[in-house]
PDB file of C-alpha atoms and ligand atoms in Angstrom:
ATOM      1  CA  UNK A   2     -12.203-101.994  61.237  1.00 97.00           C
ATOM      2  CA  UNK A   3     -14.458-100.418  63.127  1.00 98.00           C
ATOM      3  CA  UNK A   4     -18.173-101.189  62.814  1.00 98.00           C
ATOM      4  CA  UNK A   5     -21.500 -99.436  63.917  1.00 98.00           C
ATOM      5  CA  UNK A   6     -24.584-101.782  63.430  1.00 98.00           C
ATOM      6  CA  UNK A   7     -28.148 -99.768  63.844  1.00 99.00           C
ATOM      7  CA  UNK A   8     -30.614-102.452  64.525  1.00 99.00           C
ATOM      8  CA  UNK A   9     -34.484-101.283  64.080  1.00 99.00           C
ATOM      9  CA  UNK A  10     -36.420-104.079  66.056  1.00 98.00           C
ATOM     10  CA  UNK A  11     -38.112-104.161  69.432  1.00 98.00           C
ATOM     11  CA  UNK A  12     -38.487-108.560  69.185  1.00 98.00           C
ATOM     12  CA  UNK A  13     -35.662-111.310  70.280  1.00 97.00           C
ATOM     13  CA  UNK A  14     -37.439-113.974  68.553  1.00 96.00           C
ATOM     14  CA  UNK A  15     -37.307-111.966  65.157  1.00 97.00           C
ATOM     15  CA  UNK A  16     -35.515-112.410  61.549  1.00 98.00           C
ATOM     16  CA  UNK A  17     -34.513-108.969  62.179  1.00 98.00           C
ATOM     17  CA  UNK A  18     -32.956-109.646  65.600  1.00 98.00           C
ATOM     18  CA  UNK A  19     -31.672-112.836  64.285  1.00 98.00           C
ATOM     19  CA  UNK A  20     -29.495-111.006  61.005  1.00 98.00           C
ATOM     20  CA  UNK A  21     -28.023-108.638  63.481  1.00 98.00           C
ATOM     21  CA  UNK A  22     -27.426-111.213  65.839  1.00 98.00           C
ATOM     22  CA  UNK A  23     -25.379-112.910  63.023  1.00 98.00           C
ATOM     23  CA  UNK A  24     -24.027-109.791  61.687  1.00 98.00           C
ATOM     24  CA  UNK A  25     -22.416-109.191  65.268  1.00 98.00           C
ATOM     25  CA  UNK A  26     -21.255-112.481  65.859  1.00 98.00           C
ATOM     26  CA  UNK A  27     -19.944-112.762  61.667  1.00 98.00           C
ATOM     27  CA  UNK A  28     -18.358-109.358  62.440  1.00 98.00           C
ATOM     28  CA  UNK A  29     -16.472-109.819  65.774  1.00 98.00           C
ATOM     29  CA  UNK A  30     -15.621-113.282  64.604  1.00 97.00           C
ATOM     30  CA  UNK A  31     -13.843-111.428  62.058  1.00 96.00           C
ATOM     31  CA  UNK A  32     -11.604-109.254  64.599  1.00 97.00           C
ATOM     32  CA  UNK A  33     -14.023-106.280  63.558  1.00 98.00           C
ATOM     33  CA  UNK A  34     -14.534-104.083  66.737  1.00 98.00           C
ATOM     34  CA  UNK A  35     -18.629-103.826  66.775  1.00 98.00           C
ATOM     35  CA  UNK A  36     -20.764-101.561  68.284  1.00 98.00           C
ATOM     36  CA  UNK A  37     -24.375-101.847  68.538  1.00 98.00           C
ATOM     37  CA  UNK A  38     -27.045 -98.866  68.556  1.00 98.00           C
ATOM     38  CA  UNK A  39     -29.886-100.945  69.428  1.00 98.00           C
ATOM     39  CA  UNK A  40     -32.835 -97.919  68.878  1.00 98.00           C
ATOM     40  CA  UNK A  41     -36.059 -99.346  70.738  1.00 98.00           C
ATOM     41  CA  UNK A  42     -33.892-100.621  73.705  1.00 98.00           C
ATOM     42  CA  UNK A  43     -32.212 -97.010  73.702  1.00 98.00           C
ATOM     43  CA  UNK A  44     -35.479 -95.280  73.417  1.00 98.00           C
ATOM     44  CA  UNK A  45     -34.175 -93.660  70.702  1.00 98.00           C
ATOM     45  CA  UNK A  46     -36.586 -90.872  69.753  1.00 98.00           C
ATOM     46  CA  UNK A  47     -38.007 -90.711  65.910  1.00 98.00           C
ATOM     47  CA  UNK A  48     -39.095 -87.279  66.622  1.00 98.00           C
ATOM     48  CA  UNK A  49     -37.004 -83.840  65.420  1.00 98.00           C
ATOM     49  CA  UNK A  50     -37.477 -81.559  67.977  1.00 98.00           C
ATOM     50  CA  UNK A  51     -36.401 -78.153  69.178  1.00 97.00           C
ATOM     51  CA  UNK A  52     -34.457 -79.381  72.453  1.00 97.00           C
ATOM     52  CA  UNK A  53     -32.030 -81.492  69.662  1.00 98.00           C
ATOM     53  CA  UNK A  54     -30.442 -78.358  70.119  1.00 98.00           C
ATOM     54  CA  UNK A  55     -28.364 -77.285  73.067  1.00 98.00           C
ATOM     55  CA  UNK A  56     -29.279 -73.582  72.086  1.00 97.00           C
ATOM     56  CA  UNK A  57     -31.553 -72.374  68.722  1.00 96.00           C
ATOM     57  CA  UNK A  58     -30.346 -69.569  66.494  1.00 95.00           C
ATOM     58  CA  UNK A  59     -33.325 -67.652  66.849  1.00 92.00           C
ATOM     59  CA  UNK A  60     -36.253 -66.548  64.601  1.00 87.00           C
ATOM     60  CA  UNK A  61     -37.534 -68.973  62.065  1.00 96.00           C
ATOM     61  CA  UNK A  62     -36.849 -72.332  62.987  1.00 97.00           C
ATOM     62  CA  UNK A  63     -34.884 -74.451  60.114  1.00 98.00           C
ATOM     63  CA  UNK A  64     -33.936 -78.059  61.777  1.00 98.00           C
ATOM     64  CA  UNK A  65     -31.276 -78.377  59.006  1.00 98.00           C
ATOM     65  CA  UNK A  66     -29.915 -74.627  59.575  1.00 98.00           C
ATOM     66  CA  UNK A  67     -29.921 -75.249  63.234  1.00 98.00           C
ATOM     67  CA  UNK A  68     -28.203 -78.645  62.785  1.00 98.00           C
ATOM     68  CA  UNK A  69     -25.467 -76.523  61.214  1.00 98.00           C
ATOM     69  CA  UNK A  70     -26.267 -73.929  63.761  1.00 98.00           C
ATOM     70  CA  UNK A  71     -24.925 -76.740  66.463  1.00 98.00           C
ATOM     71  CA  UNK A  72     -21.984 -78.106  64.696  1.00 98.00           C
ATOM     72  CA  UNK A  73     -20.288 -74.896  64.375  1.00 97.00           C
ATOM     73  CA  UNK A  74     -20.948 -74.483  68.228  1.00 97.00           C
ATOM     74  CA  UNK A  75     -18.997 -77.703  68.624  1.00 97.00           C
ATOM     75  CA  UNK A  76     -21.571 -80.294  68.179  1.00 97.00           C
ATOM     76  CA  UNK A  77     -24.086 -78.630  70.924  1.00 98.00           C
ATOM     77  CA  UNK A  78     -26.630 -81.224  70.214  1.00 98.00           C
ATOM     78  CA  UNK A  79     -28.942 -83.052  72.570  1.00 98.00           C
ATOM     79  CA  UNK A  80     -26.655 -86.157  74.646  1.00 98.00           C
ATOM     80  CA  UNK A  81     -28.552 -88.925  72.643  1.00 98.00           C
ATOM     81  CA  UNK A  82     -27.746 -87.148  68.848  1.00 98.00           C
ATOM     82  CA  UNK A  83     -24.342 -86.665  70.327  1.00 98.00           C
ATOM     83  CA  UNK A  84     -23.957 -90.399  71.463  1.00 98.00           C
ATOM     84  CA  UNK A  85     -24.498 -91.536  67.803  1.00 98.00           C
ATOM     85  CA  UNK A  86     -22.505 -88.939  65.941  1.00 98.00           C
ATOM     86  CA  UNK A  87     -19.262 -90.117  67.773  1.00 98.00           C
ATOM     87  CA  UNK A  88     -20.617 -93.870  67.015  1.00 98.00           C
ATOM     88  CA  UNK A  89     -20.513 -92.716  63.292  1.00 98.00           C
ATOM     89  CA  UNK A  90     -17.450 -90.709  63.364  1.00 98.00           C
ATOM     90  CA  UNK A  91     -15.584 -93.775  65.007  1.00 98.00           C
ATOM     91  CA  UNK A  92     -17.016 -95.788  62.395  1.00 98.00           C
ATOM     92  CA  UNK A  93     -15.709 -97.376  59.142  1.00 98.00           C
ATOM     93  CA  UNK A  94     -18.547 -99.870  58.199  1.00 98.00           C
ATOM     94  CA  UNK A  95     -22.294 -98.727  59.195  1.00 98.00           C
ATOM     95  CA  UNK A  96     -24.468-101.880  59.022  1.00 98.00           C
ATOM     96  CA  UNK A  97     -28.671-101.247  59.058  1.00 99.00           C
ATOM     97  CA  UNK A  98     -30.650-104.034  60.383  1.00 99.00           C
ATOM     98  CA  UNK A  99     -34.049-103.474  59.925  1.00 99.00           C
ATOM     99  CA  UNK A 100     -37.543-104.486  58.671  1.00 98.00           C
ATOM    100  CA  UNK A 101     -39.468-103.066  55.236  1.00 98.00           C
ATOM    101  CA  UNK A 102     -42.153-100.504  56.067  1.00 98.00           C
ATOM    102  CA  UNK A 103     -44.307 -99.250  53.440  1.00 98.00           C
ATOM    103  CA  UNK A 104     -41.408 -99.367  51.439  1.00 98.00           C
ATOM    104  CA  UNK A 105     -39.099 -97.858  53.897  1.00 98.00           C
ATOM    105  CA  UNK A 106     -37.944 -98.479  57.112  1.00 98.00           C
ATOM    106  CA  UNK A 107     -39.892 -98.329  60.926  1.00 98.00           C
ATOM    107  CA  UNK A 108     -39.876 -94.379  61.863  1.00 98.00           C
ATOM    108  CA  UNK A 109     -37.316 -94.896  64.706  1.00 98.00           C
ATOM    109  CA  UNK A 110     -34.928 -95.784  61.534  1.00 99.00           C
ATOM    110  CA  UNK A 111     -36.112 -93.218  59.858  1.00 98.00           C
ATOM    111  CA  UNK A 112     -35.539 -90.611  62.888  1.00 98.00           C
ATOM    112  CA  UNK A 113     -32.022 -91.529  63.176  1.00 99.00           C
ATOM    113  CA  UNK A 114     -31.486 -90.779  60.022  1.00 99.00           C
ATOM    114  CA  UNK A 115     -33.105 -87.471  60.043  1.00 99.00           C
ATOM    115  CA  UNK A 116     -31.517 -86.546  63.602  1.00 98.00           C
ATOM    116  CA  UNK A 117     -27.758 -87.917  63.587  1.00 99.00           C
ATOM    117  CA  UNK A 118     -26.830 -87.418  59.648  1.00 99.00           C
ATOM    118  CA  UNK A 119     -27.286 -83.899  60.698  1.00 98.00           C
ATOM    119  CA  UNK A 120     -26.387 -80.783  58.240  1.00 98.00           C
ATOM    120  CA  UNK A 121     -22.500 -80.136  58.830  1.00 98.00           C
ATOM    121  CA  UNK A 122     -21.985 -83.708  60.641  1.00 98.00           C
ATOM    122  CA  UNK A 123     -22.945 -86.176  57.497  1.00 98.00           C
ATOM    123  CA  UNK A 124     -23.607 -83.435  54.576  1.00 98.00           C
ATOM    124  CA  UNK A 125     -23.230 -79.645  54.051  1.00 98.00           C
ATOM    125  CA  UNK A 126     -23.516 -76.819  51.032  1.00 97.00           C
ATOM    126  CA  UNK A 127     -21.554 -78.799  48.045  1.00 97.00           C
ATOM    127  CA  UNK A 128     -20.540 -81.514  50.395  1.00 98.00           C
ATOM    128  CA  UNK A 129     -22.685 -84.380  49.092  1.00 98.00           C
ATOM    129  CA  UNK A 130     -22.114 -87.831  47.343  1.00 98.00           C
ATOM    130  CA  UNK A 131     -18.904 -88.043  46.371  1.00 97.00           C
ATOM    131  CA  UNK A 132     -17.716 -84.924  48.356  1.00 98.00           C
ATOM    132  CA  UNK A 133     -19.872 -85.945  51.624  1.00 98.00           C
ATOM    133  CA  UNK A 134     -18.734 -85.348  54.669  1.00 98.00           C
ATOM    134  CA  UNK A 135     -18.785 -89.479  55.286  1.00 98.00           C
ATOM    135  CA  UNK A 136     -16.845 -90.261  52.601  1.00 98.00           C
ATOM    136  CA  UNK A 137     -14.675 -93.362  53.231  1.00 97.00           C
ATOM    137  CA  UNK A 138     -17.518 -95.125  55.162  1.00 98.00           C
ATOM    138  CA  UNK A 139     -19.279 -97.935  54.158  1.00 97.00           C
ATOM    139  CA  UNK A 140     -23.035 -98.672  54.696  1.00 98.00           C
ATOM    140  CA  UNK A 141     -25.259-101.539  54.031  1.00 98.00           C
ATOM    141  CA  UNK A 142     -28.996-102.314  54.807  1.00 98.00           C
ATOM    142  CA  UNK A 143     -30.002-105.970  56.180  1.00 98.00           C
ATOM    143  CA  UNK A 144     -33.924-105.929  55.659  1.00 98.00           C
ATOM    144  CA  UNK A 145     -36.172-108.550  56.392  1.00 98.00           C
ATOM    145  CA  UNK A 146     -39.573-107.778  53.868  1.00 98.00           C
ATOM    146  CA  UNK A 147     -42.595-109.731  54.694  1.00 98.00           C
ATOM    147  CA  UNK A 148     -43.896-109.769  51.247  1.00 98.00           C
ATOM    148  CA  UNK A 149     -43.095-112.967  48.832  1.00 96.00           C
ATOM    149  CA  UNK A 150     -39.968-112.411  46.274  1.00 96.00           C
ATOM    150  CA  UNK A 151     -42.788-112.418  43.600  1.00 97.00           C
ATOM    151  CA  UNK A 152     -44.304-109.556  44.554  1.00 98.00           C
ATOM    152  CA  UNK A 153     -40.408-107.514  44.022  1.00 98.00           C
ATOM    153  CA  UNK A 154     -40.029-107.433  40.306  1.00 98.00           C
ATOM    154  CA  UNK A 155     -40.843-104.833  38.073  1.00 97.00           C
ATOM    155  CA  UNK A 156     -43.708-106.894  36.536  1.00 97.00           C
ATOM    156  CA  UNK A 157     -44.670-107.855  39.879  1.00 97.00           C
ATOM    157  CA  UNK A 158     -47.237-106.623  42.279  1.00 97.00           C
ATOM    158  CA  UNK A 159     -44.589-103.886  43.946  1.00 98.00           C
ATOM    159  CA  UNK A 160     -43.890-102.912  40.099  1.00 98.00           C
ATOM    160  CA  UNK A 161     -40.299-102.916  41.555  1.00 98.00           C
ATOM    161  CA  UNK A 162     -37.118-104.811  43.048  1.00 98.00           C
ATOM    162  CA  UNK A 163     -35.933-104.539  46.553  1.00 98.00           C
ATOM    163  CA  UNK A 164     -33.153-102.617  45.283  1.00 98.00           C
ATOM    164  CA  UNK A 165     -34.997 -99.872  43.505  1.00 98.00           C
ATOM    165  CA  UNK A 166     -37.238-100.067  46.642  1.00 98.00           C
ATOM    166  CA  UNK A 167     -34.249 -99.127  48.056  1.00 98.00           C
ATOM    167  CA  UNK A 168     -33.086 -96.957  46.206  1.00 98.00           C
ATOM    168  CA  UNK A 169     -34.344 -93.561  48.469  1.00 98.00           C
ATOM    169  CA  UNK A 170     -32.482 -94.889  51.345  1.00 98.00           C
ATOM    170  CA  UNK A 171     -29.251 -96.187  49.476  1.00 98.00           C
ATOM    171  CA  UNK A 172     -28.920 -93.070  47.267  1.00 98.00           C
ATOM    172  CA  UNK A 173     -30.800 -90.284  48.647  1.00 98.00           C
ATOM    173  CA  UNK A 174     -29.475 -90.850  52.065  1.00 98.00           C
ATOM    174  CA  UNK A 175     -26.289 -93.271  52.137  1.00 98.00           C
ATOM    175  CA  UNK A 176     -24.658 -91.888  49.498  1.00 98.00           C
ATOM    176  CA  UNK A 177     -25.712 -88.540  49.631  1.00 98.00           C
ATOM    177  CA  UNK A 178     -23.747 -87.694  52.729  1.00 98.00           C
ATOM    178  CA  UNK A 179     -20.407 -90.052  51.174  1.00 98.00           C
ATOM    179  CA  UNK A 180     -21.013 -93.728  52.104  1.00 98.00           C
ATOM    180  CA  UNK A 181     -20.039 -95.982  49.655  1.00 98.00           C
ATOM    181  CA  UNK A 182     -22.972 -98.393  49.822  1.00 98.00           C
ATOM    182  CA  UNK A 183     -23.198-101.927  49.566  1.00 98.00           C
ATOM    183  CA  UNK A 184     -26.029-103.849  47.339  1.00 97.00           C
ATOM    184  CA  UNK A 185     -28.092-104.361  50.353  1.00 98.00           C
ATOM    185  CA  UNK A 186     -29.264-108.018  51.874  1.00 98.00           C
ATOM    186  CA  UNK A 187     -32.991-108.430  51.477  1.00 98.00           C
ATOM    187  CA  UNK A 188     -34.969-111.337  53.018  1.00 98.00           C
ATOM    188  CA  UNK A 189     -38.187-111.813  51.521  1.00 98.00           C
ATOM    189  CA  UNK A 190     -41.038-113.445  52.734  1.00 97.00           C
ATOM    190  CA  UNK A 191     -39.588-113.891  56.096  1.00 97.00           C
ATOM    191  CA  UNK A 192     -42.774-115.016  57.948  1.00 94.00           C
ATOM    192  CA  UNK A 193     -43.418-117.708  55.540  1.00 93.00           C
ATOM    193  CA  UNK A 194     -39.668-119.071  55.463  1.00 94.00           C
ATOM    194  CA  UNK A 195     -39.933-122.741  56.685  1.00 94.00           C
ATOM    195  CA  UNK A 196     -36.516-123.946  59.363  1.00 96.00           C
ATOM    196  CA  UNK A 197     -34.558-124.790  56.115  1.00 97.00           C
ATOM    197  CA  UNK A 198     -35.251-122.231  53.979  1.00 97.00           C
ATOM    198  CA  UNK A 199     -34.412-119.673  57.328  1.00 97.00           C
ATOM    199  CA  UNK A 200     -31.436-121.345  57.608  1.00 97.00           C
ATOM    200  CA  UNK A 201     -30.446-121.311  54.020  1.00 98.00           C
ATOM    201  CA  UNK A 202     -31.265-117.244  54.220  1.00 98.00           C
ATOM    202  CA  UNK A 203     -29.378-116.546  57.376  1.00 98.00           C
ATOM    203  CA  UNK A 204     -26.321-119.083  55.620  1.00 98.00           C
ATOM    204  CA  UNK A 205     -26.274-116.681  52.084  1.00 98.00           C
ATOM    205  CA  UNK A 206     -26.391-113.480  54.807  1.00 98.00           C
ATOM    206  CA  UNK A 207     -23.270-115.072  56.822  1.00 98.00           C
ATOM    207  CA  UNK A 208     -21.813-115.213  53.367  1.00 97.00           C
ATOM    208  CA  UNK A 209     -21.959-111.677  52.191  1.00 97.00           C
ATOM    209  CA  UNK A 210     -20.772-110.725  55.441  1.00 97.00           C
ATOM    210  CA  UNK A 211     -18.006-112.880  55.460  1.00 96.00           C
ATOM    211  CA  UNK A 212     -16.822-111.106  52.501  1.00 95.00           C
ATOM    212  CA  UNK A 213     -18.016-107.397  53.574  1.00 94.00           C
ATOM    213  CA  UNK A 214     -14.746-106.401  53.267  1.00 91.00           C
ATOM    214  CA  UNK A 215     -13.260-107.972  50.264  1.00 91.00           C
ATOM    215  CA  UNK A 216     -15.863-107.801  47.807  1.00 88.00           C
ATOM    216  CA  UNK A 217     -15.973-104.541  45.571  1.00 89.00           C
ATOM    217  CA  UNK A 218     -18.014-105.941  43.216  1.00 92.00           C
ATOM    218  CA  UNK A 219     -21.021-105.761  45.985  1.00 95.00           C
ATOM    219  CA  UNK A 220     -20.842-102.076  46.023  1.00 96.00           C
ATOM    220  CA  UNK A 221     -23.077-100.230  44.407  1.00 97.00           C
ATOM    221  CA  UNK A 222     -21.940 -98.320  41.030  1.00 95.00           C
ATOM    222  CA  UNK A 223     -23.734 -94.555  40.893  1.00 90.00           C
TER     223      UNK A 223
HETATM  224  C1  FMN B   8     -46.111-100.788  59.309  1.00 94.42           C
HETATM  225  C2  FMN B   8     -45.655-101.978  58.522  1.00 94.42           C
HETATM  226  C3  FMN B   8     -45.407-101.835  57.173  1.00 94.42           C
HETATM  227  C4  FMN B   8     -44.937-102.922  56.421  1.00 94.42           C
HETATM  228  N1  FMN B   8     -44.649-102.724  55.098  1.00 94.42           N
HETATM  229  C5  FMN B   8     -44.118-103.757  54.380  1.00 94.42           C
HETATM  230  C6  FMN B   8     -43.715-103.551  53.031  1.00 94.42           C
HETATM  231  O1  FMN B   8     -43.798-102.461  52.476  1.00 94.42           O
HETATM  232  N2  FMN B   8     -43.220-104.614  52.352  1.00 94.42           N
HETATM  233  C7  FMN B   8     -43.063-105.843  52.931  1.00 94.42           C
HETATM  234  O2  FMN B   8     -42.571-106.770  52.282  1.00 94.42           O
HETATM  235  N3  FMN B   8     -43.450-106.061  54.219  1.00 94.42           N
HETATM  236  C8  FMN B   8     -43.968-105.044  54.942  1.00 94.42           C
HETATM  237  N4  FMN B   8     -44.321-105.237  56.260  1.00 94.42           N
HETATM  238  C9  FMN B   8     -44.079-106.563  56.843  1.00 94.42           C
HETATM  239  C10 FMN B   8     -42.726-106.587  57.555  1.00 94.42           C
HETATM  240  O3  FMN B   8     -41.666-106.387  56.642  1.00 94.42           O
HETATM  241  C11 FMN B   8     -42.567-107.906  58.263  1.00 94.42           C
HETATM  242  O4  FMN B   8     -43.505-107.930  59.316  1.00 94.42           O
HETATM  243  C12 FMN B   8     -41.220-108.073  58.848  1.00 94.42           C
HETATM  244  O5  FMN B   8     -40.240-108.135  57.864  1.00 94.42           O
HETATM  245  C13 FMN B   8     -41.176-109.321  59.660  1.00 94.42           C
HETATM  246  O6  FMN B   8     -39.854-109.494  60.078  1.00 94.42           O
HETATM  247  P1  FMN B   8     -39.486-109.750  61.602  1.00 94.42           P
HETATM  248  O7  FMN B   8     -39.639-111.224  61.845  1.00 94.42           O
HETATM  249  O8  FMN B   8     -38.081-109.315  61.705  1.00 94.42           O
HETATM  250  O9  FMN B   8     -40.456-108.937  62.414  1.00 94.42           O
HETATM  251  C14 FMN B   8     -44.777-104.181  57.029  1.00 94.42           C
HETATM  252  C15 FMN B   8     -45.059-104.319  58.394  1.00 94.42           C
HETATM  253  C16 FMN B   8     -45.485-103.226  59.123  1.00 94.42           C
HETATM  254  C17 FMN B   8     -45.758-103.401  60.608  1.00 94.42           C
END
């Protein structure tokens, strides 16, 4: 199969780096072919701008209309939107590697989304969730959450689970344009996590991914 891995950290030396590191290795090990959109490295930019577009429609300016607006002019999109929507198209398995931010993921994350799962590439009128224009991709988030795993329960101080944390990202975005999504991998308290308990973390990760593949009962049931 053909995977796409979108990895949200500037920092070697970090659990983030080191789940996609994993995740690459797991995956190619695997006979997967892997590709990896490294964002800060790429100087991928957050930011939805005007010059996304190769030309605007005119008048009031829509960045969803326009996205549209360039997909029925072939995909005339800027190069680096262009870049990742072939990456997506040639993908079967999307895998997000990223941190938690304030619930959420770093804006870089957060601008890919909002720039590549453009209007006519990933969705369009009546073509979400089950009818999205991704259907028969996967997608799965790899987070590492500073936070301690006490803090994720509904009782706890977040008043909810990594999953319905999630949820936003899962459902409002992964399966809105078609994915069918995964039950994501969350790390928790991944500055605290002494050598053994790291190891044991990145050991239960190398499992799921082992069985990425294989396992239907890890996919999420909307
Ligand atoms: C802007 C920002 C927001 C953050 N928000 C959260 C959060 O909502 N929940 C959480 O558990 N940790 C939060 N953190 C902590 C990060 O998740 C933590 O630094 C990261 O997972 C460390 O992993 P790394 O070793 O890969 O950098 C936040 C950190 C930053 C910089």
């Amino acid at each position: 199969m053909n995977v796409l891995i979108v990895y949200a950290h500037h920092e070697p030396g970090s659990f983030t780096a080191a789940m996609k590191n994993l995740a690459a290795q797991e995956l190619t090990q695997q006979r997967h072919d892997v590709v990896v959109s490294d964002l800060y490295a790429q100087g991928f930019s957050a930011l939805a701008q005007k010059w996304d577009f190769v030309t605007t429609s005119g008048g009031h300016f829509n960045y969803m209309l326009e996205q549209k607006h360039a997909t029925n002019l072939d995909l005339a999109f800027s190069p680096d939107i262009l870049s990742e929507i072939s990456k997506i198209r040639t993908a079967d398995i999307v895998v997000f590697v990223t941190p938690l931010w304030w619930f959420s993921v770093p804006a870089i994350l957060k601008g890919w989304f909002d720039r590549v799962l453009a209007m006519g590439v990933a969705y369009d009128g009546g073509r979400i969730y089950e009818n999205g224009l991704l259907r028969g991709k996967q997608a799965m988030l790899l987070v590492a959450a500073g936070h301690p795993a006490e803090y994720f329960r509904e009782e706890g101080r977040h008043k909810a689970t990594a999953l319905q944390i999630l949820h936003p990202i899962n459902h409002g975005i992964l399966a809105f344009c078609g994915f069918d999504v995964h039950e994501p991998f969350v790390a928790l308290n991944v500055m605290g996590l002494g050598t053994a308990a790291r190891a044991k973390t990145l050991n239960d990760l190398g499992f799921r991914l082992q069985h990425l593949t294989d396992s239907p009962q890890w996919l999420i049931k909307y």
